[in-house]
Tab-separated table of C-alpha atoms in Angstrom:
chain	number	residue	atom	x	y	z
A	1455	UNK	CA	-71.084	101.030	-63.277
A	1456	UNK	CA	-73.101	98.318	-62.337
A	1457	UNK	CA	-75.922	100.595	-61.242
A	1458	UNK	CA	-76.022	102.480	-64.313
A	1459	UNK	CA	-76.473	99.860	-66.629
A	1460	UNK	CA	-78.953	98.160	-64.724
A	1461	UNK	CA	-80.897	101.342	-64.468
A	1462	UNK	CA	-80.319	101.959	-68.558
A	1463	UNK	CA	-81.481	98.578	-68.996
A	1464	UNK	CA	-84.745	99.294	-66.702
A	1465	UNK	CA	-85.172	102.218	-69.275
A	1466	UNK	CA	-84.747	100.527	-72.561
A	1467	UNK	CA	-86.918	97.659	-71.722
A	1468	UNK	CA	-90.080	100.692	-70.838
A	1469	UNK	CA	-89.501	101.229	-74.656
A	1470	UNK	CA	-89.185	104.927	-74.143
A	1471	UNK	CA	-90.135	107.694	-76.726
A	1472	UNK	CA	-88.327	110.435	-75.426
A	1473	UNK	CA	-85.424	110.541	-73.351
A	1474	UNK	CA	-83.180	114.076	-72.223
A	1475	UNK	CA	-79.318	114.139	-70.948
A	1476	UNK	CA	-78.690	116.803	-68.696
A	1477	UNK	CA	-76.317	118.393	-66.080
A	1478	UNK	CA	-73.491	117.994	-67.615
A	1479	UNK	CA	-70.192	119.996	-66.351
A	1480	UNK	CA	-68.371	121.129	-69.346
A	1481	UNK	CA	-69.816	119.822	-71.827
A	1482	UNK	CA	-70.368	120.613	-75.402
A	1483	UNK	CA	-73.912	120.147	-75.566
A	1484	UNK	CA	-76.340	121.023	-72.545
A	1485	UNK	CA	-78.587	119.046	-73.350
A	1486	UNK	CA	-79.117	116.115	-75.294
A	1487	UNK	CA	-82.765	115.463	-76.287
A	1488	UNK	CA	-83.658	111.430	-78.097
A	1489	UNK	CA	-87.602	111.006	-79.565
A	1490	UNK	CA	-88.662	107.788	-81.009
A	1491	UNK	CA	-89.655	108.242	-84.920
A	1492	UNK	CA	-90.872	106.609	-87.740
A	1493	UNK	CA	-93.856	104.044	-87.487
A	1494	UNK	CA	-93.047	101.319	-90.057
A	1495	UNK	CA	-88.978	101.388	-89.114
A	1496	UNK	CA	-88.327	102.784	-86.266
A	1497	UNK	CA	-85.435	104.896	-85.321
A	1498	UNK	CA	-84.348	108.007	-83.030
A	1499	UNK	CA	-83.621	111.387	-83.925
A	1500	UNK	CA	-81.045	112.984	-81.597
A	1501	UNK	CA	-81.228	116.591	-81.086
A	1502	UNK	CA	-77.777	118.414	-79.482
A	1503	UNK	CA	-78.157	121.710	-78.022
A	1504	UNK	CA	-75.849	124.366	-77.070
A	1505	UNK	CA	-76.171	127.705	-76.023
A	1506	UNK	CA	-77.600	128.881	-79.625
A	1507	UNK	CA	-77.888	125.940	-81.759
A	1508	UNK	CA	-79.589	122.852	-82.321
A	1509	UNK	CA	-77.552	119.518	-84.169
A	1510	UNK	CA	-79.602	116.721	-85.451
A	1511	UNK	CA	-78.221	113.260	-85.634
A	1512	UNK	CA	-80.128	109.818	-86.333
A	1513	UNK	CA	-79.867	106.537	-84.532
A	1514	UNK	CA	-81.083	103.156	-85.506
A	1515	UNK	CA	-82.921	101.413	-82.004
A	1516	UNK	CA	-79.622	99.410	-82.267
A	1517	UNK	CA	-77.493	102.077	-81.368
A	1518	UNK	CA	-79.336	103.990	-78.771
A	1519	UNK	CA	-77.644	101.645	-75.807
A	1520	UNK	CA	-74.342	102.340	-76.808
A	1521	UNK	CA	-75.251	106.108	-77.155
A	1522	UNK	CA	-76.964	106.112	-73.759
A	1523	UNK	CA	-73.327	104.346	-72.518
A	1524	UNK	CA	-71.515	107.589	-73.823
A	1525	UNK	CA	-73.525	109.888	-72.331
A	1526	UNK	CA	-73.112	108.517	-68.992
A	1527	UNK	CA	-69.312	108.692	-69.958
A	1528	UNK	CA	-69.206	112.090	-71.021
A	1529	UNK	CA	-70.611	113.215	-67.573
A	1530	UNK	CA	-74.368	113.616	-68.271
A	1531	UNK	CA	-75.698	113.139	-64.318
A	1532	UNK	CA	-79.725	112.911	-65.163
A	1533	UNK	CA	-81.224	111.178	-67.459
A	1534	UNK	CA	-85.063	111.287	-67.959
A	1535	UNK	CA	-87.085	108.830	-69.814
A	1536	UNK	CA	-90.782	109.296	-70.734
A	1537	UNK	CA	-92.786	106.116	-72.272
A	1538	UNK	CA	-96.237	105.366	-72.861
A	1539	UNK	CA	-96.757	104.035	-69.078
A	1540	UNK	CA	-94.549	106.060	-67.287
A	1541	UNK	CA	-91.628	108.753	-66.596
A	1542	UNK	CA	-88.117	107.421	-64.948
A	1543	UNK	CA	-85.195	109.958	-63.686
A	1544	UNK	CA	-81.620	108.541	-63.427
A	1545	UNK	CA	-79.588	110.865	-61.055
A	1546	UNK	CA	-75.917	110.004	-60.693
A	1547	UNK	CA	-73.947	112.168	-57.688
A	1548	UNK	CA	-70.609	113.339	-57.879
A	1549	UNK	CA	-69.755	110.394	-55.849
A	1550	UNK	CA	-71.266	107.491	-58.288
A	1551	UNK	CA	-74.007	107.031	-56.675
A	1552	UNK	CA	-77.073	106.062	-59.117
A	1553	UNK	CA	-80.654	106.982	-58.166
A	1554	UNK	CA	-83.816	105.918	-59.960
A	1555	UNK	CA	-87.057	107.490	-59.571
A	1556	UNK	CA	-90.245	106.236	-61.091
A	1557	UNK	CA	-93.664	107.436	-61.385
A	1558	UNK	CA	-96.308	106.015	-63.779
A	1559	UNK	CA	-97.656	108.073	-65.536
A	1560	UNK	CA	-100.170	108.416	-68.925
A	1561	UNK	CA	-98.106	110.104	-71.242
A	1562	UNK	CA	-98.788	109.099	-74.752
A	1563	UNK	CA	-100.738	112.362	-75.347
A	1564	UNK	CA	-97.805	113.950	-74.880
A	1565	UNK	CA	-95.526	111.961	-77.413
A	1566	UNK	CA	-92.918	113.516	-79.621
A	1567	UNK	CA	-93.719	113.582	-83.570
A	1568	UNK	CA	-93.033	110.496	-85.301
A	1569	UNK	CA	-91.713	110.242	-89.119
A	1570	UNK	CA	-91.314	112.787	-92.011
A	1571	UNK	CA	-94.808	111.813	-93.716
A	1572	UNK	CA	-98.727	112.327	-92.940
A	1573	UNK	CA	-98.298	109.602	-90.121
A	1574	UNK	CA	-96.339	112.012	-88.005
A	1575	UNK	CA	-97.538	112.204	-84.223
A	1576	UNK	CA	-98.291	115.718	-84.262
A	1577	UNK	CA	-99.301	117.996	-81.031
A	1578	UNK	CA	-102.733	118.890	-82.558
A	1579	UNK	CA	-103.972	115.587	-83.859
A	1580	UNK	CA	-105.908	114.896	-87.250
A	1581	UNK	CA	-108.914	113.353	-86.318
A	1582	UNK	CA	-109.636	115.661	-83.918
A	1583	UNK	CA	-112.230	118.149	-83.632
A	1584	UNK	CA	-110.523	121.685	-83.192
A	1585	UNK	CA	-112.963	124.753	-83.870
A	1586	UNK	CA	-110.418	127.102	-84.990
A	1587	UNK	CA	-108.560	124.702	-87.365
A	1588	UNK	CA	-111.886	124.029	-89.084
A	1589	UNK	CA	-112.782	127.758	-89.309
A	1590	UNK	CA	-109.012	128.384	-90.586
A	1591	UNK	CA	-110.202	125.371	-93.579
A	1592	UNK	CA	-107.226	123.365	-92.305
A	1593	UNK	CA	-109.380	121.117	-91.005
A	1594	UNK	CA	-112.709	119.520	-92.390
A	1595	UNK	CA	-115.690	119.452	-90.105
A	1596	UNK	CA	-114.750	115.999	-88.657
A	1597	UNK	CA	-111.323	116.573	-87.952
A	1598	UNK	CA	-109.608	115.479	-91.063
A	1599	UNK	CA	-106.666	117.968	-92.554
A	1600	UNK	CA	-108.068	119.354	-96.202
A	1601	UNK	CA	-104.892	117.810	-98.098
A	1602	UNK	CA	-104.508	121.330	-99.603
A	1603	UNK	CA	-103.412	123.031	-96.500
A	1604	UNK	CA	-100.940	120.271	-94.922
A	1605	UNK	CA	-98.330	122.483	-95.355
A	1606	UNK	CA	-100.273	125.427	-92.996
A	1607	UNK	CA	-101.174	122.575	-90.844
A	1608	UNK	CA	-96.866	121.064	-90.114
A	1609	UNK	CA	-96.416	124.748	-89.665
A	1610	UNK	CA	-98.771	125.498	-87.140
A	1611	UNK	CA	-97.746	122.289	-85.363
A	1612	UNK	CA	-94.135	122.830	-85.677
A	1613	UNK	CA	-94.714	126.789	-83.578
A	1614	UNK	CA	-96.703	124.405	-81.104
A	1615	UNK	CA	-93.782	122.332	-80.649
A	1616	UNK	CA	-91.367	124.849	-79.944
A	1617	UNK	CA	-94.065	126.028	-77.377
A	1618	UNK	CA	-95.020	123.099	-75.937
A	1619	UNK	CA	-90.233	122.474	-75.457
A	1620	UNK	CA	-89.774	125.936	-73.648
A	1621	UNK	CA	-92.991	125.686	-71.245
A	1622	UNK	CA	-91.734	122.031	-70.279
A	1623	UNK	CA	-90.963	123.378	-66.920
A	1624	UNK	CA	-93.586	125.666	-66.140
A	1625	UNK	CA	-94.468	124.719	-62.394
A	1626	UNK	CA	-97.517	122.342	-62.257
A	1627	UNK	CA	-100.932	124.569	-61.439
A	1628	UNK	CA	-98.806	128.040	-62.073
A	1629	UNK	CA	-101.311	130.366	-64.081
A	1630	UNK	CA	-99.839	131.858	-67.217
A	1631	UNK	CA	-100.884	135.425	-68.575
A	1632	UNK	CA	-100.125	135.592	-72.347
A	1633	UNK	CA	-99.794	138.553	-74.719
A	1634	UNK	CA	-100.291	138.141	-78.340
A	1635	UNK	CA	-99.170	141.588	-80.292
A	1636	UNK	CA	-100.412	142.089	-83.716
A	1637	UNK	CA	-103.194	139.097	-83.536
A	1638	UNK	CA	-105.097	140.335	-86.353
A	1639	UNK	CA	-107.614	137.304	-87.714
A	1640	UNK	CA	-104.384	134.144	-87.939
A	1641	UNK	CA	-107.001	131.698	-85.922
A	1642	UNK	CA	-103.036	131.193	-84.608
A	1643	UNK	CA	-104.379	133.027	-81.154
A	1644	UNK	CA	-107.416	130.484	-80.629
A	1645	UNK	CA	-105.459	127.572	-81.533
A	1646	UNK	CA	-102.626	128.286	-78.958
A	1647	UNK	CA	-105.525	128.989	-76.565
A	1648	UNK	CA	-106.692	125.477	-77.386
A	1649	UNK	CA	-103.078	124.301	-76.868
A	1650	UNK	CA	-102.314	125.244	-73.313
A	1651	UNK	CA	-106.345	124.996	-71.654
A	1652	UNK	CA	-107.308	121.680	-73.733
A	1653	UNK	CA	-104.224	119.559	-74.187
A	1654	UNK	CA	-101.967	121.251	-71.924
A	1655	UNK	CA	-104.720	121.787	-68.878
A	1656	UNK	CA	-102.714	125.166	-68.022
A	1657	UNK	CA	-104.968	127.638	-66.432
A	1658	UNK	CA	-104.124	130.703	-68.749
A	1659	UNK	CA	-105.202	134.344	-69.564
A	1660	UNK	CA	-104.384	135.112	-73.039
A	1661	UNK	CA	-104.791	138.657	-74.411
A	1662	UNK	CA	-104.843	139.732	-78.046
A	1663	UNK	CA	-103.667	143.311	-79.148
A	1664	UNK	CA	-104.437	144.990	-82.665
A	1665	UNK	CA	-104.923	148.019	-84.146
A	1666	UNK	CA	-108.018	147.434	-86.289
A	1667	UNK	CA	-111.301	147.964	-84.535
A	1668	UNK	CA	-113.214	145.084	-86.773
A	1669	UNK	CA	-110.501	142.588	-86.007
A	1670	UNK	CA	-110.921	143.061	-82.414
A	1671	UNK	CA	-114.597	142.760	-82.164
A	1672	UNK	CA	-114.925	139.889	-84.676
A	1673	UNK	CA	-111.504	138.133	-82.920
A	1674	UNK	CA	-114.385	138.939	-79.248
A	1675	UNK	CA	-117.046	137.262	-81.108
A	1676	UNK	CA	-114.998	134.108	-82.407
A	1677	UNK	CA	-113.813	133.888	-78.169
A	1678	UNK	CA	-117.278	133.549	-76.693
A	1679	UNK	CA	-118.589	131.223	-79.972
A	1680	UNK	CA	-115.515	128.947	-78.582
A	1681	UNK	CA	-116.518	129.413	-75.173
A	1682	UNK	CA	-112.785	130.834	-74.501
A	1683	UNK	CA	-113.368	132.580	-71.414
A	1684	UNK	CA	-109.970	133.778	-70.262
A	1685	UNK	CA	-109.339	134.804	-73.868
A	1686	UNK	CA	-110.083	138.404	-74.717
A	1687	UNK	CA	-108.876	140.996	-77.657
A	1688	UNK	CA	-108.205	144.748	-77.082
A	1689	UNK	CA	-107.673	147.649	-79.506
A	1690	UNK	CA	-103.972	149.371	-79.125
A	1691	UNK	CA	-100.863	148.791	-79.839
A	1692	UNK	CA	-97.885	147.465	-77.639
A	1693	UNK	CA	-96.644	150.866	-76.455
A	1694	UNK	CA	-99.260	151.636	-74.989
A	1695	UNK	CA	-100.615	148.114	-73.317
A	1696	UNK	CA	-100.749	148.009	-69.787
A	1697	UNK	CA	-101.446	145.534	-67.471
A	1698	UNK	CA	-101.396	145.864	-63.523
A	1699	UNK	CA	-100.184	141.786	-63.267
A	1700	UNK	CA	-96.878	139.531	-64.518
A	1701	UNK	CA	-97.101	139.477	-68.083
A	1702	UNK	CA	-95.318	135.407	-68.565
A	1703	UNK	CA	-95.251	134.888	-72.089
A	1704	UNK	CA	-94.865	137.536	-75.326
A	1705	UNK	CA	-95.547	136.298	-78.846
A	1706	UNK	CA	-95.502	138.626	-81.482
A	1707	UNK	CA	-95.688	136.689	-85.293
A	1708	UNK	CA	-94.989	138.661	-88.402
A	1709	UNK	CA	-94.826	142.360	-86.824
A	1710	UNK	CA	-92.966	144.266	-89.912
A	1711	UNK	CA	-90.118	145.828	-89.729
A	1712	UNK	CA	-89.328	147.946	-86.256
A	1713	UNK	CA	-92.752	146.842	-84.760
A	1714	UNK	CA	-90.658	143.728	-83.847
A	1715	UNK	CA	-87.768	145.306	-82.040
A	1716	UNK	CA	-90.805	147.112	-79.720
A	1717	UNK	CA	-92.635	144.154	-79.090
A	1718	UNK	CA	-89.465	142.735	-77.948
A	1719	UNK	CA	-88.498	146.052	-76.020
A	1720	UNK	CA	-91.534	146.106	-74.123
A	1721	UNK	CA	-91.697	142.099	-73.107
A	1722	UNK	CA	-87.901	142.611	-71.623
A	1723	UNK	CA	-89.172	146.131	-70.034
A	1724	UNK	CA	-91.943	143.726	-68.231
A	1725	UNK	CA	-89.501	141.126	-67.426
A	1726	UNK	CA	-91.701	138.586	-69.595
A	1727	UNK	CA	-90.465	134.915	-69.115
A	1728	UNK	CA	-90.890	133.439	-72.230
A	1729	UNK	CA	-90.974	135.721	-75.929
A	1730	UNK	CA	-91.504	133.939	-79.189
A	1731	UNK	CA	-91.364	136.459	-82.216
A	1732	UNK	CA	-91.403	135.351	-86.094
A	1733	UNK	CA	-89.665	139.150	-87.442
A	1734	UNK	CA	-91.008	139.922	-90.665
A	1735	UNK	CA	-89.893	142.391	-93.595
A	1736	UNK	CA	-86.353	143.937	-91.992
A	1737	UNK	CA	-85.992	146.966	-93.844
A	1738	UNK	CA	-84.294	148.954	-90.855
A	1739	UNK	CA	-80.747	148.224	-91.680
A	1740	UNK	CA	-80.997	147.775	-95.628
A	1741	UNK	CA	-81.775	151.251	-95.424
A	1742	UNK	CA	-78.595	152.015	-93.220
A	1743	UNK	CA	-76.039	149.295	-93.394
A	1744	UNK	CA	-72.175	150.007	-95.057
A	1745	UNK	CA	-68.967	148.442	-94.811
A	1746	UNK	CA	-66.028	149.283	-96.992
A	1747	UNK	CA	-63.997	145.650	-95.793
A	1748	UNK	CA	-66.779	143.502	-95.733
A	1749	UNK	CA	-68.695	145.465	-99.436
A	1750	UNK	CA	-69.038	141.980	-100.933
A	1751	UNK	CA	-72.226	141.590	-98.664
A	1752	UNK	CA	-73.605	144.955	-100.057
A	1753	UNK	CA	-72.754	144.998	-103.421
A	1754	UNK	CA	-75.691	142.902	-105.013
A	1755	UNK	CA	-78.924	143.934	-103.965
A	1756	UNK	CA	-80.593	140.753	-103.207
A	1757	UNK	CA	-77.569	139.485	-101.074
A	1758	UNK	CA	-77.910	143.157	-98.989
A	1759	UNK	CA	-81.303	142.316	-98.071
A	1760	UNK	CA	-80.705	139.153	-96.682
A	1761	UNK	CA	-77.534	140.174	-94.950
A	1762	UNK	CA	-79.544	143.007	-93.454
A	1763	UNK	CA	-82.364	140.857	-92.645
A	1764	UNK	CA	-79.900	137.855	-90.807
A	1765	UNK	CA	-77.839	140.381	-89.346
A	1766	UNK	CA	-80.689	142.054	-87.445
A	1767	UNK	CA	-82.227	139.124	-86.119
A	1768	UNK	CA	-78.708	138.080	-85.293
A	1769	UNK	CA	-78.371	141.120	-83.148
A	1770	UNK	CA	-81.800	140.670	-81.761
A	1771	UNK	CA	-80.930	137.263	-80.677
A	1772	UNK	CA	-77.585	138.845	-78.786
A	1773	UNK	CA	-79.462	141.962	-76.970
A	1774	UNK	CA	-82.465	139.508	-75.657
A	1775	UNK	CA	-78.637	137.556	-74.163
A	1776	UNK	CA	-77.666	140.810	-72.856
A	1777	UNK	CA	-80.612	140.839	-71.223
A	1778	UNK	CA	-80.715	137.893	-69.774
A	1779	UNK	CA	-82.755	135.756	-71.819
A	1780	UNK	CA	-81.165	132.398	-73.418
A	1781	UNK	CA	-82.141	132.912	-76.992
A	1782	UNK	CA	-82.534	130.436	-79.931
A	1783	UNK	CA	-82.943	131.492	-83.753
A	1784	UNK	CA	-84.925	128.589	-84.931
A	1785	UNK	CA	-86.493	127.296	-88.309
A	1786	UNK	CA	-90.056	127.817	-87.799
A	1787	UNK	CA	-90.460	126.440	-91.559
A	1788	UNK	CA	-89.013	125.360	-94.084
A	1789	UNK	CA	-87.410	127.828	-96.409
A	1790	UNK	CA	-89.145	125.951	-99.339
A	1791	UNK	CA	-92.237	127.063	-97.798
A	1792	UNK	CA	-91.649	130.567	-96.747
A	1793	UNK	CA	-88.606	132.976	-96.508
A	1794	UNK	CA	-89.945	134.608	-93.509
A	1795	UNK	CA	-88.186	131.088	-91.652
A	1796	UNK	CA	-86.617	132.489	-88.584
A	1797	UNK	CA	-87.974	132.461	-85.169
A	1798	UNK	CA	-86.725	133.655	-82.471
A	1799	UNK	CA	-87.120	131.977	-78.289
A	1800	UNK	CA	-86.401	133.446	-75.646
A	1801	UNK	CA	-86.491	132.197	-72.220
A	1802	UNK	CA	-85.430	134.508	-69.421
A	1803	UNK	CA	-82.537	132.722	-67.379
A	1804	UNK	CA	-79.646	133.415	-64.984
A	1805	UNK	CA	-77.000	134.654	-67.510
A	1806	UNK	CA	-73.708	135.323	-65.890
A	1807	UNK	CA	-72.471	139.659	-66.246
A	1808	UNK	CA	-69.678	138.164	-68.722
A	1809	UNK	CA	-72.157	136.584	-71.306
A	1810	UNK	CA	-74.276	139.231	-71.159
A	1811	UNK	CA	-71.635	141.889	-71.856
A	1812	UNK	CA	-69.640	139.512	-74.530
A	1813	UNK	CA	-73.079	139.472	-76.273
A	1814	UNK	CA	-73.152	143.083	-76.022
A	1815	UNK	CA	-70.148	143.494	-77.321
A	1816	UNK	CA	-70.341	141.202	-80.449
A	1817	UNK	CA	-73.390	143.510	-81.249
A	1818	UNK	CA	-71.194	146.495	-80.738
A	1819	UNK	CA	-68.641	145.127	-82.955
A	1820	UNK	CA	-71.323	144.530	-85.872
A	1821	UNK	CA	-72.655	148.184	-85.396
A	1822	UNK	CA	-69.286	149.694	-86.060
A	1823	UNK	CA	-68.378	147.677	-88.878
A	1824	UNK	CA	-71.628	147.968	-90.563
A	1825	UNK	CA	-72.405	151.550	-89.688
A	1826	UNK	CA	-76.099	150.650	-88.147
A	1827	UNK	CA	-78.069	151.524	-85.175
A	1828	UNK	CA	-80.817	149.456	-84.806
A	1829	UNK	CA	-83.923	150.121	-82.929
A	1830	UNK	CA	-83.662	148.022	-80.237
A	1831	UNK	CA	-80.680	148.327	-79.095
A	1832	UNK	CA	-81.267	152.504	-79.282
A	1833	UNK	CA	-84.569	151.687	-77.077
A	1834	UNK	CA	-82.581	149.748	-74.912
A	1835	UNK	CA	-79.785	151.921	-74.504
A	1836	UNK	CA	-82.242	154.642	-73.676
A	1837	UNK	CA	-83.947	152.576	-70.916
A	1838	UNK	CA	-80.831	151.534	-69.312
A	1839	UNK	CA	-81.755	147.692	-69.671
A	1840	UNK	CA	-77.694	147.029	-71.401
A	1841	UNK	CA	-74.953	146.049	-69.526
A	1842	UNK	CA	-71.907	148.158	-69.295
A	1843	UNK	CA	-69.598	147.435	-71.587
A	1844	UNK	CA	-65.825	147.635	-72.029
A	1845	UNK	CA	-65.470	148.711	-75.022
């Protein structure tokens, strides 16, 4: 015990800004992220995952010892610790044995956000010339956020963020290929472009897809003005993409309706690593969905759309597990700002046969008592990709 707390002491005195619990056996959380907020008062927001959801909890500096003490005592064997000077990793063996690693490092660029207010730490920094936030108006021509579109600007940094989490162990120097279906003219393409070659120093291909021959040659144009080399825009539509390399990484943002479901097909057909989709407009099972024990949900026409809407994103989020991808339905933005609030990550991982068929199942389950058959799990089902079930 000695060990540990000199080694947690060694960490606390680096004044760290984010720290991460992990390997854990049994535990109820698999991972337990802390990031240093606020500017004027300080405290730590403490963010609990498990296999689907994410619980927030906030510490005063005061108590982040004691919680750093019951991690350790709930079993959490590494510990890593990033400050402004350098990265430590705490490794404790089955055995007790404590091992400390450290490695300076510059790593305030990559700090987590700060506070709830204009002072937050954000990925893409105000005061910072970015071509396709100015072009978007977000930004003014010297880098300042127009106070009109703060809003668009916390949401564009927020689907950075959940980016910037999920490629967090992307092997140093590994080249990324990047798909974005439906690009249209969002700017979001460019700025995530930005992201990974300028901040992130990934060496990336990024390709845009989109039906409308004006988008794609003005999206071309807007490329080489940036001088975005490895970013390029093609006419089609998802079905018929191909591409004779890995494709890594799927994003797909406000496809309507079914166009989701086959974006999402098609990135588990090419065995994509990463998919981010925001699902927009889920009309699919309003049109089909029934229940004579659960009617209350169906009754009212406002609460059937939204029922309709969660329960096939909900079922979305299970056949990307049955899959073999660990999903997470996130908030992508507040509901005050949008409805359209859901987003869903997917990270391909090794899922064991029994949570990939228990995900199956639950979707099963929903199907029959709903009386729906949604798209992707037909196009699935067709292709083979589900596991077999038992039921």
């Amino acid at each position: 015990m000695e060990q540990i707390s000199s080694a947690l002491q060694e960490i606390l005195a680096s004044n760290p800004y984010k720290l991460v619990a992990s390997n854990a056996k049994n535990a109820q959380y698999h991972k337990i992220v802390i990031q240093q907020k606020g500017t004027d008062s300080l405290y730590y927001q403490m963010e609990k995952y498990t296999e689907k959801q994410v619980f927030h909890e906030n510490l005063t500096a005061d108590q982040l010892k004691d919680t750093l003490d019951s991690l350790v005592e709930l079993g959490y064997r590494q510990l890593n610790s990033y400050s402004d000077t350098q990265q430590m990793e705490v490794k404790i063996s089955k055995k007790g044995k404590v091992l400390l690693n450290r490695r300076k490092q510059e790593n305030s660029s990559l700090r987590a956000p700060a506070a709830h207010n204009k002072e937050k730490n954000y990925i893409l920094k105000e005061g910072t010339v970015i071509p396709p936030l100015v072009d978007l108006g977000i930004f003014t021509p010297d880098g300042r956020v127009v106070k009109s579109r703060y809003d668009k600007y916390r949401q564009i940094n927020r689907f950075i963020e959940i980016i910037d989490d999920a490629i967090s162990t992307v092997e140093d120097g590994k080249e990324l290929t990047i798909v974005d279906f439906g690009c249209g003219k969002s700017y979001l393409t460019f700025i995530l472009y930005y992201y990974f070659v300028q901040l992130r120093h990934l060496p990336v291909t990024m390709i845009g897809l989109d039906l409308k021959e004006d988008v794609i040659r003005h999206c071309n144009e807007v490329a080489k003005k940036y001088g975005y080399e490895k970013l390029s825009f093609r006419l089609g539509d998802i079905n018929g993409f191909r591409y004779d390399k890995t494709i890594d990484m799927v994003i797909t943002l406000h496809a309507c309706d079914t166009a989701t479901d086959f974006a999402l097909y098609n990135a588990i057909q090419w065995n994509a690593q990463m998919i981010f989709s925001v699902p927009c407009c889920q009309h699919e099972l309003n049109g089909q969905i029934h229940t004579d024990s659960l009617s209350v949900l169906t009754r009212y026409g406002i609460i059937k759309e939204r029922v309709s809407a969660l329960l096939t994103d909900s079922i979305r989020g299970n056949m990307l597990e049955a899959c073999g991808y660990k999903t997470q339905l996130l908030e992508f933005v507040d509901f005050t700002h949008s409805p359209k609030n859901i987003l869903i990550r997917a990270v391909r991982s090794s899922i064991s046969q029994k949570k990939k068929q228990a995900a199956l199942e639950e979707v099963l389950r929903a199907m029959e008592e709903f009386s729906v058959t949604p798209t992707l799990y037909r196009l699935l089902e067709e292709a083979d990709r589900l596991p077999k079930s038992n039921t």
